mmCIF file of C-alpha atoms in Angstrom:
data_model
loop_
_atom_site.group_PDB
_atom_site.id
_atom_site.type_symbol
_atom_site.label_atom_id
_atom_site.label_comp_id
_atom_site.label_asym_id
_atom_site.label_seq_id
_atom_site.Cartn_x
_atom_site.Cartn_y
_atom_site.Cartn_z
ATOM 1 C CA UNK A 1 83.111 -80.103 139.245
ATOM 2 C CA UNK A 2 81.169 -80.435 135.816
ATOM 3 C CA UNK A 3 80.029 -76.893 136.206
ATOM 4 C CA UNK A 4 80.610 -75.746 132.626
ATOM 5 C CA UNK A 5 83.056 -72.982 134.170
ATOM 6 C CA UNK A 6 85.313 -72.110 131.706
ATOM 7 C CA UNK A 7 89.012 -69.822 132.776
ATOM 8 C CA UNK A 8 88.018 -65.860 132.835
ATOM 9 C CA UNK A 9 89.169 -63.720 130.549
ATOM 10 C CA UNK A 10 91.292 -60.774 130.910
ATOM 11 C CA UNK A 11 89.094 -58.692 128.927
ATOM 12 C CA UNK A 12 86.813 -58.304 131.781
ATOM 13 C CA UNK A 13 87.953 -58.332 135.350
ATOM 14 C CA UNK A 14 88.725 -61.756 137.243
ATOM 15 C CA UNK A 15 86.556 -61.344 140.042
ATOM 16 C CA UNK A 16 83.382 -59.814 137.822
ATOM 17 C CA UNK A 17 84.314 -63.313 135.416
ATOM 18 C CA UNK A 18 83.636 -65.273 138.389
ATOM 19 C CA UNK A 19 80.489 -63.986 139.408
ATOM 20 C CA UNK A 20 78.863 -64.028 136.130
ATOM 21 C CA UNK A 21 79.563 -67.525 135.529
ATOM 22 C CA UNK A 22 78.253 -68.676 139.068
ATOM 23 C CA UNK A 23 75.146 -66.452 138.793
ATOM 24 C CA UNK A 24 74.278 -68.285 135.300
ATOM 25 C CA UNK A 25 75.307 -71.601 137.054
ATOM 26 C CA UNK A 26 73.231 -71.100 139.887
ATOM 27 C CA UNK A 27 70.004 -70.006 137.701
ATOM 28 C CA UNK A 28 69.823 -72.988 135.824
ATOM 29 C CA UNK A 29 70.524 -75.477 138.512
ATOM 30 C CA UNK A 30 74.201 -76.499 138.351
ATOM 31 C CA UNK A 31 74.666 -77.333 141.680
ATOM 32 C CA UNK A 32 72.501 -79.528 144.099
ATOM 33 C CA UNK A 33 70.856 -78.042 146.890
ATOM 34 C CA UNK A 34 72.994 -78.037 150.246
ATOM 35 C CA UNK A 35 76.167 -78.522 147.913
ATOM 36 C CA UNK A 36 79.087 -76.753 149.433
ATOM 37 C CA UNK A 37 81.318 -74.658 147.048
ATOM 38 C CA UNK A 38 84.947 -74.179 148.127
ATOM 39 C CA UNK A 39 87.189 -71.170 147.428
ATOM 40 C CA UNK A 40 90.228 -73.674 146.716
ATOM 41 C CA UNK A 41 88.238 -75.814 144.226
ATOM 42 C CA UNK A 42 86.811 -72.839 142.844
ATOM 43 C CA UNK A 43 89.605 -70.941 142.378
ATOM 44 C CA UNK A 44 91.181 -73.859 140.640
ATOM 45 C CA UNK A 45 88.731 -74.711 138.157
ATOM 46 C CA UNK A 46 88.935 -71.044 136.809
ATOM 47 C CA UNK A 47 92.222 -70.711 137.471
ATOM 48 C CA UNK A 48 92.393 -67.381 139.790
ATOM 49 C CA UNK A 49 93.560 -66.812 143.167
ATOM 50 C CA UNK A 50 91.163 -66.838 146.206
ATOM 51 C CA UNK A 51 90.526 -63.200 146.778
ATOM 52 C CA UNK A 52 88.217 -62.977 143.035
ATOM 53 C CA UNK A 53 85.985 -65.687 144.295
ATOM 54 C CA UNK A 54 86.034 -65.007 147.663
ATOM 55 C CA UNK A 55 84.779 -61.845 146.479
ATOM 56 C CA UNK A 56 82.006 -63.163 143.655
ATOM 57 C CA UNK A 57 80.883 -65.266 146.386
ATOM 58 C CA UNK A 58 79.953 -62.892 149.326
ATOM 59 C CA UNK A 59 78.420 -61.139 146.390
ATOM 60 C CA UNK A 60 76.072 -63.788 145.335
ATOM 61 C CA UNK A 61 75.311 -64.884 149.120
ATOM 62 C CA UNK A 62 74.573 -60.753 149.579
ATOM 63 C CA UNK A 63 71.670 -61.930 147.098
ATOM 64 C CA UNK A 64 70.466 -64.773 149.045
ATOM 65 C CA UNK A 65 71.537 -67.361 146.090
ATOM 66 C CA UNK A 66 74.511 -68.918 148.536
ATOM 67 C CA UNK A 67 74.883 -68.882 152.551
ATOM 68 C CA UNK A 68 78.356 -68.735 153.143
ATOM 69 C CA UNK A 69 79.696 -70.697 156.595
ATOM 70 C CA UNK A 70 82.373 -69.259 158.662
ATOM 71 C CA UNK A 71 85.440 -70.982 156.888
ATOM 72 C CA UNK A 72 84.659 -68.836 153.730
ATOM 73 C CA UNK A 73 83.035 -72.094 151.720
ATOM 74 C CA UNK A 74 79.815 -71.305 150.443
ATOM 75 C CA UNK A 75 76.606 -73.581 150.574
ATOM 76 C CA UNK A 76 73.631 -73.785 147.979
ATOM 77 C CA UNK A 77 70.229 -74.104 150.058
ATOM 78 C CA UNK A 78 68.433 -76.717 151.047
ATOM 79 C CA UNK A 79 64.844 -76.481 149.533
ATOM 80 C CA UNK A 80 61.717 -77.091 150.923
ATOM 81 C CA UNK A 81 57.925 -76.689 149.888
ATOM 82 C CA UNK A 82 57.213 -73.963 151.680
ATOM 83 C CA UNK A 83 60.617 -71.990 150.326
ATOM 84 C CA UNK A 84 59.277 -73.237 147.096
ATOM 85 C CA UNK A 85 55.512 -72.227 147.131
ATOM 86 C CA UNK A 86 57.180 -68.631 148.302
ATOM 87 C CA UNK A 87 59.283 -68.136 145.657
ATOM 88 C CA UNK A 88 56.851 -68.950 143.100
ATOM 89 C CA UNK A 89 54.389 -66.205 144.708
ATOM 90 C CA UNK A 90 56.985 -63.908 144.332
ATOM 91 C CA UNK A 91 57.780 -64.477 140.734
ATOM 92 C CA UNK A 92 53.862 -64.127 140.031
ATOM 93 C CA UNK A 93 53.969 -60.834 141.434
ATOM 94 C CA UNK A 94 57.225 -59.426 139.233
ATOM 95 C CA UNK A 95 57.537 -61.604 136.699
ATOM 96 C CA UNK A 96 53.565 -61.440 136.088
ATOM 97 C CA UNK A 97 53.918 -57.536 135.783
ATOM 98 C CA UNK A 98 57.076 -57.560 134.125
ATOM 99 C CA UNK A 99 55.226 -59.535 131.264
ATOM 100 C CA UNK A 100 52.228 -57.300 131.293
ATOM 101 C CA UNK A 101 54.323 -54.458 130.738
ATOM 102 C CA UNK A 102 55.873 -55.667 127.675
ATOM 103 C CA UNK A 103 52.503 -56.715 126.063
ATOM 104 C CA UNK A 104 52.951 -53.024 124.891
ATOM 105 C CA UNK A 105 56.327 -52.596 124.645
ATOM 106 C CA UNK A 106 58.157 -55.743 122.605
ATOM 107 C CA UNK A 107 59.372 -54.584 119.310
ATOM 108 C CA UNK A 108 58.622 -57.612 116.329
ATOM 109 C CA UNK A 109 62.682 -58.246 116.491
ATOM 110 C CA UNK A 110 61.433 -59.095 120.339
ATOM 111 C CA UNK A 111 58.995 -60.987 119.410
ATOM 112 C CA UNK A 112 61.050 -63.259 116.265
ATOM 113 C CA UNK A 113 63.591 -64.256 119.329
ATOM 114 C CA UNK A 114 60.987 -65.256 121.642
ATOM 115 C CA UNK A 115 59.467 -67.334 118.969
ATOM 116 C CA UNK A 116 63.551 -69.122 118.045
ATOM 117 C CA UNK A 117 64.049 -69.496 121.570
ATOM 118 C CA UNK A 118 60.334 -71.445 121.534
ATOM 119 C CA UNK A 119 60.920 -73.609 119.030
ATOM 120 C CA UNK A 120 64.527 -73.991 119.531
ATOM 121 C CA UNK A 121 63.792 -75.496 122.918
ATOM 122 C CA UNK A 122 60.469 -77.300 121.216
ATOM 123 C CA UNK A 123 62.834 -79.414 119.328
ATOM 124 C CA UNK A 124 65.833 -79.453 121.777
ATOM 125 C CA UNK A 125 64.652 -82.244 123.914
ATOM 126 C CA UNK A 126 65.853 -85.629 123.516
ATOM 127 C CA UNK A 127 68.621 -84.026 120.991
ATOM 128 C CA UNK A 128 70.776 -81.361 123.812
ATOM 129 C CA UNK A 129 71.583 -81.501 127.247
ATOM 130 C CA UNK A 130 68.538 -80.666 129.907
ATOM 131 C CA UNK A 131 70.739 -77.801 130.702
ATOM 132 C CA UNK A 132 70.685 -76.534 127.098
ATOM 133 C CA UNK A 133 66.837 -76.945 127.280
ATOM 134 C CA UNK A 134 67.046 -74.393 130.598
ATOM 135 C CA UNK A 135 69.294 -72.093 129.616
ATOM 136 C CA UNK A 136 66.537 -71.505 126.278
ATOM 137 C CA UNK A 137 63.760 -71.397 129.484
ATOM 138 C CA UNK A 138 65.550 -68.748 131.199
ATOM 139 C CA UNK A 139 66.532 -66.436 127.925
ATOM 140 C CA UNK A 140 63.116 -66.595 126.849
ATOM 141 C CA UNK A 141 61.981 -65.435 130.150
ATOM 142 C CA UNK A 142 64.495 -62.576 130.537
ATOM 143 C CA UNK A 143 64.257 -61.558 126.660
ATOM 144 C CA UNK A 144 60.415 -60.787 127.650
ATOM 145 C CA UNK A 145 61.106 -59.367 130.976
ATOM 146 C CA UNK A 146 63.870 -56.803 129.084
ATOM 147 C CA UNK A 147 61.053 -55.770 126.940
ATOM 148 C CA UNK A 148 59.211 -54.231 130.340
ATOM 149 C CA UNK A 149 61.260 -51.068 130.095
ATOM 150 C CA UNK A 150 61.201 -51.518 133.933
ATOM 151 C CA UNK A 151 65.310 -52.052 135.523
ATOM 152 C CA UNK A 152 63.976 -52.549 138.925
ATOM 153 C CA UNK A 153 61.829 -55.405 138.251
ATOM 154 C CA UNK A 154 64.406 -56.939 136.086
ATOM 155 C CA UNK A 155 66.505 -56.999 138.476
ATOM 156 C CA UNK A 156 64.588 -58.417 141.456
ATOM 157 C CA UNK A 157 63.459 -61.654 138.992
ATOM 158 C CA UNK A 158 66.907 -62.277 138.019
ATOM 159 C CA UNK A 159 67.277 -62.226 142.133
ATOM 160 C CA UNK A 160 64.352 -64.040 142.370
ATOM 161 C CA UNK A 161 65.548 -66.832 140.032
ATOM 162 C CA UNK A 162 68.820 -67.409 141.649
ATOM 163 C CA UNK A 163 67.250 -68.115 144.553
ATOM 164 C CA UNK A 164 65.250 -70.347 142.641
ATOM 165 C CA UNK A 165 68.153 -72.172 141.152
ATOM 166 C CA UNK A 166 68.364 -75.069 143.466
ATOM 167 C CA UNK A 167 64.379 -76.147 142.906
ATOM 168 C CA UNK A 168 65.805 -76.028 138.847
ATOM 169 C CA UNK A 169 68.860 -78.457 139.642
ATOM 170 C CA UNK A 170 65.695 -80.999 141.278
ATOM 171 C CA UNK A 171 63.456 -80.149 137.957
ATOM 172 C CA UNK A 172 66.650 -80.943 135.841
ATOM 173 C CA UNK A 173 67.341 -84.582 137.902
ATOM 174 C CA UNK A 174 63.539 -85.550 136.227
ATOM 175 C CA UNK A 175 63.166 -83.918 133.609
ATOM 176 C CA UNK A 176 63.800 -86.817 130.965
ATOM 177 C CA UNK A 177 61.093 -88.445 132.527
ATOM 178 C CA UNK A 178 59.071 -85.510 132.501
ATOM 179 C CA UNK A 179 59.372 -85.252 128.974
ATOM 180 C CA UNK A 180 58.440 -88.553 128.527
ATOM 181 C CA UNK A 181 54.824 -87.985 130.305
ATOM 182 C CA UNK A 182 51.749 -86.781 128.916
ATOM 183 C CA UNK A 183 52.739 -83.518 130.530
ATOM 184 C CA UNK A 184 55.847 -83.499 128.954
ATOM 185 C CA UNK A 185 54.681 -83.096 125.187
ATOM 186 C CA UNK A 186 53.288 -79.843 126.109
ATOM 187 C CA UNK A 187 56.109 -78.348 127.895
ATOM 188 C CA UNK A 188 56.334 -75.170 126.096
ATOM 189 C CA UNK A 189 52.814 -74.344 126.111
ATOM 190 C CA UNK A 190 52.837 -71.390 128.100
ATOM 191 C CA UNK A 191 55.402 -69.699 126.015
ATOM 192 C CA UNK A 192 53.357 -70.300 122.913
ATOM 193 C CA UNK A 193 50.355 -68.578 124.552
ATOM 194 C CA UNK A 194 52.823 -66.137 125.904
ATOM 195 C CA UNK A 195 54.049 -65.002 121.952
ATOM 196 C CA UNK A 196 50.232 -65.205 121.255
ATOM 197 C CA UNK A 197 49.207 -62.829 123.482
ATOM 198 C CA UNK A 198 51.972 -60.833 123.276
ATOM 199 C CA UNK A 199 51.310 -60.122 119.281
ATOM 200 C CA UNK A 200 47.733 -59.260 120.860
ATOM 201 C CA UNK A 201 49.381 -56.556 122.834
ATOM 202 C CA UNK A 202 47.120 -58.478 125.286
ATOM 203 C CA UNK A 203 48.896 -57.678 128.773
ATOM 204 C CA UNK A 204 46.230 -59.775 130.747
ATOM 205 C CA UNK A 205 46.511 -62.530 128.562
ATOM 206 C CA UNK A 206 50.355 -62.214 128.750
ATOM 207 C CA UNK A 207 50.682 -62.158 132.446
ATOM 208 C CA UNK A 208 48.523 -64.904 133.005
ATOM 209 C CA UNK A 209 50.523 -67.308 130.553
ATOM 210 C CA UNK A 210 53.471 -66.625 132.611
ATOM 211 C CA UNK A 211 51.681 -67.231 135.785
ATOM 212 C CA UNK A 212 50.331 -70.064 134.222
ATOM 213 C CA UNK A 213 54.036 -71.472 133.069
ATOM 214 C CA UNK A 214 55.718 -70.310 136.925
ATOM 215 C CA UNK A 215 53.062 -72.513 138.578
ATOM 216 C CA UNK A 216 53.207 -75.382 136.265
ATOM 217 C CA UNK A 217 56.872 -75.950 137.621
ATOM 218 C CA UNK A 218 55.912 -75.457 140.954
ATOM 219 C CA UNK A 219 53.124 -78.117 139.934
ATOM 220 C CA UNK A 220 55.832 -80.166 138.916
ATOM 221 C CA UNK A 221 58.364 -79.470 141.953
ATOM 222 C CA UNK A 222 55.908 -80.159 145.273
ATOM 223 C CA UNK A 223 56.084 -83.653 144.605
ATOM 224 C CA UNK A 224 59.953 -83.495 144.415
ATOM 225 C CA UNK A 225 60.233 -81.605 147.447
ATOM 226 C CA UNK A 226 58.879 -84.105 149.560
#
């Protein structure tokens, strides 16, 4: 399983080990949608007994990011457009206000990462893994979100994007050719109006360069649904 799972380390407990590294693994699309995840092979690859990801797994399935059948083996969902256009209405809503609410609230340390994480994925493609390139996606999401002061809708877009993991694992299986296309040499252009705004303290110009970047993937995703 080339997962990027790595053993858990005593310093934090087994079973909390295992969740965290599923939860990032799931958010940017490690798994293929309708994959099913065993406890044996699981437990194996980070080297635990079954009860820790039994345990991590009922736990991410409690968030909708896995259904788990009745042998205890956990499934990643099957995607559809309709799931898809859903999700991405959803992530307007939060992620739109979780943006606007940092317009006012991102401190210029805030700001300099958002602006590393921009160009570091600017110049990552070609040169790192796609996964590399989404894992700089999703911390330059969540280092803006953070700067909402708001827990609650934190929490319910890092929900919302685990659910959204298995439309990333389809984005990641073309994303070379993306990246190739005309559309493709302005990937990151949403984030750059994003920063923009953002040293504006503009919080309508903010949220709608997020909205703007959420429904350019889903843009990009219909088609792949089909």
């Amino acid at each position: 399983m080339d997962s990027g799972f790595v053993p858990v380390s005593r310093r934090v407990t087994i079973q909390d080990g295992v969740y965290q590294q599923l939860r990032h693994a799931l958010m940017v699309g490690r798994f293929d949608p309708g994959q099913t995840l065993t406890i044996a092979s699981l437990a194996e690859t980070f080297g635990t007994s079954h009860m820790p990801v039994r345990e991590a797994l009922r736990r991410l399935a409690a968030e909708n990011a896995l259904e788990i059948a009745s042998n205890g083996s956990a499934r990643i969902p099957a995607i559809s457009i309709a799931r898809l256009d859903d999700l991405c209405r959803a992530r307007v809503a939060v992620e739109g206000l979780a943006a606007e609410l940092a317009s006012t609230q991102a401190t210029d340390e805030a700001i300099g990462t958002l602006e590393r994480l921009t160009t570091a994925h600017d110049a990552s493609s070609g040169e790192e893994s796609i996964y590399e390139m989404l894992v700089k996606n999703r911390d330059f999401h969540f280092t803006l979100y953070r700067c909402s002061g708001s827990d609650v809708l934190l929490q319910i877009a890092e929900t919302l994007w685990l659910r959204f993991g298995p439309y990333m694992r389809l984005l990641s299986r073309h994303l070379e050719q993306i990246l190739r296309s005309p559309e493709g040499k302005n990937f990151t252009r949403h984030h750059h109006d994003a920063i923009a705004a953002l040293r504006r303290q503009d919080g309508t110009g903010l949220r709608q360069a997020i909205n703007a970047d959420i429904g350019a993937t889903q843009s990009l995703l219909r088609p792949l649904c089909k």
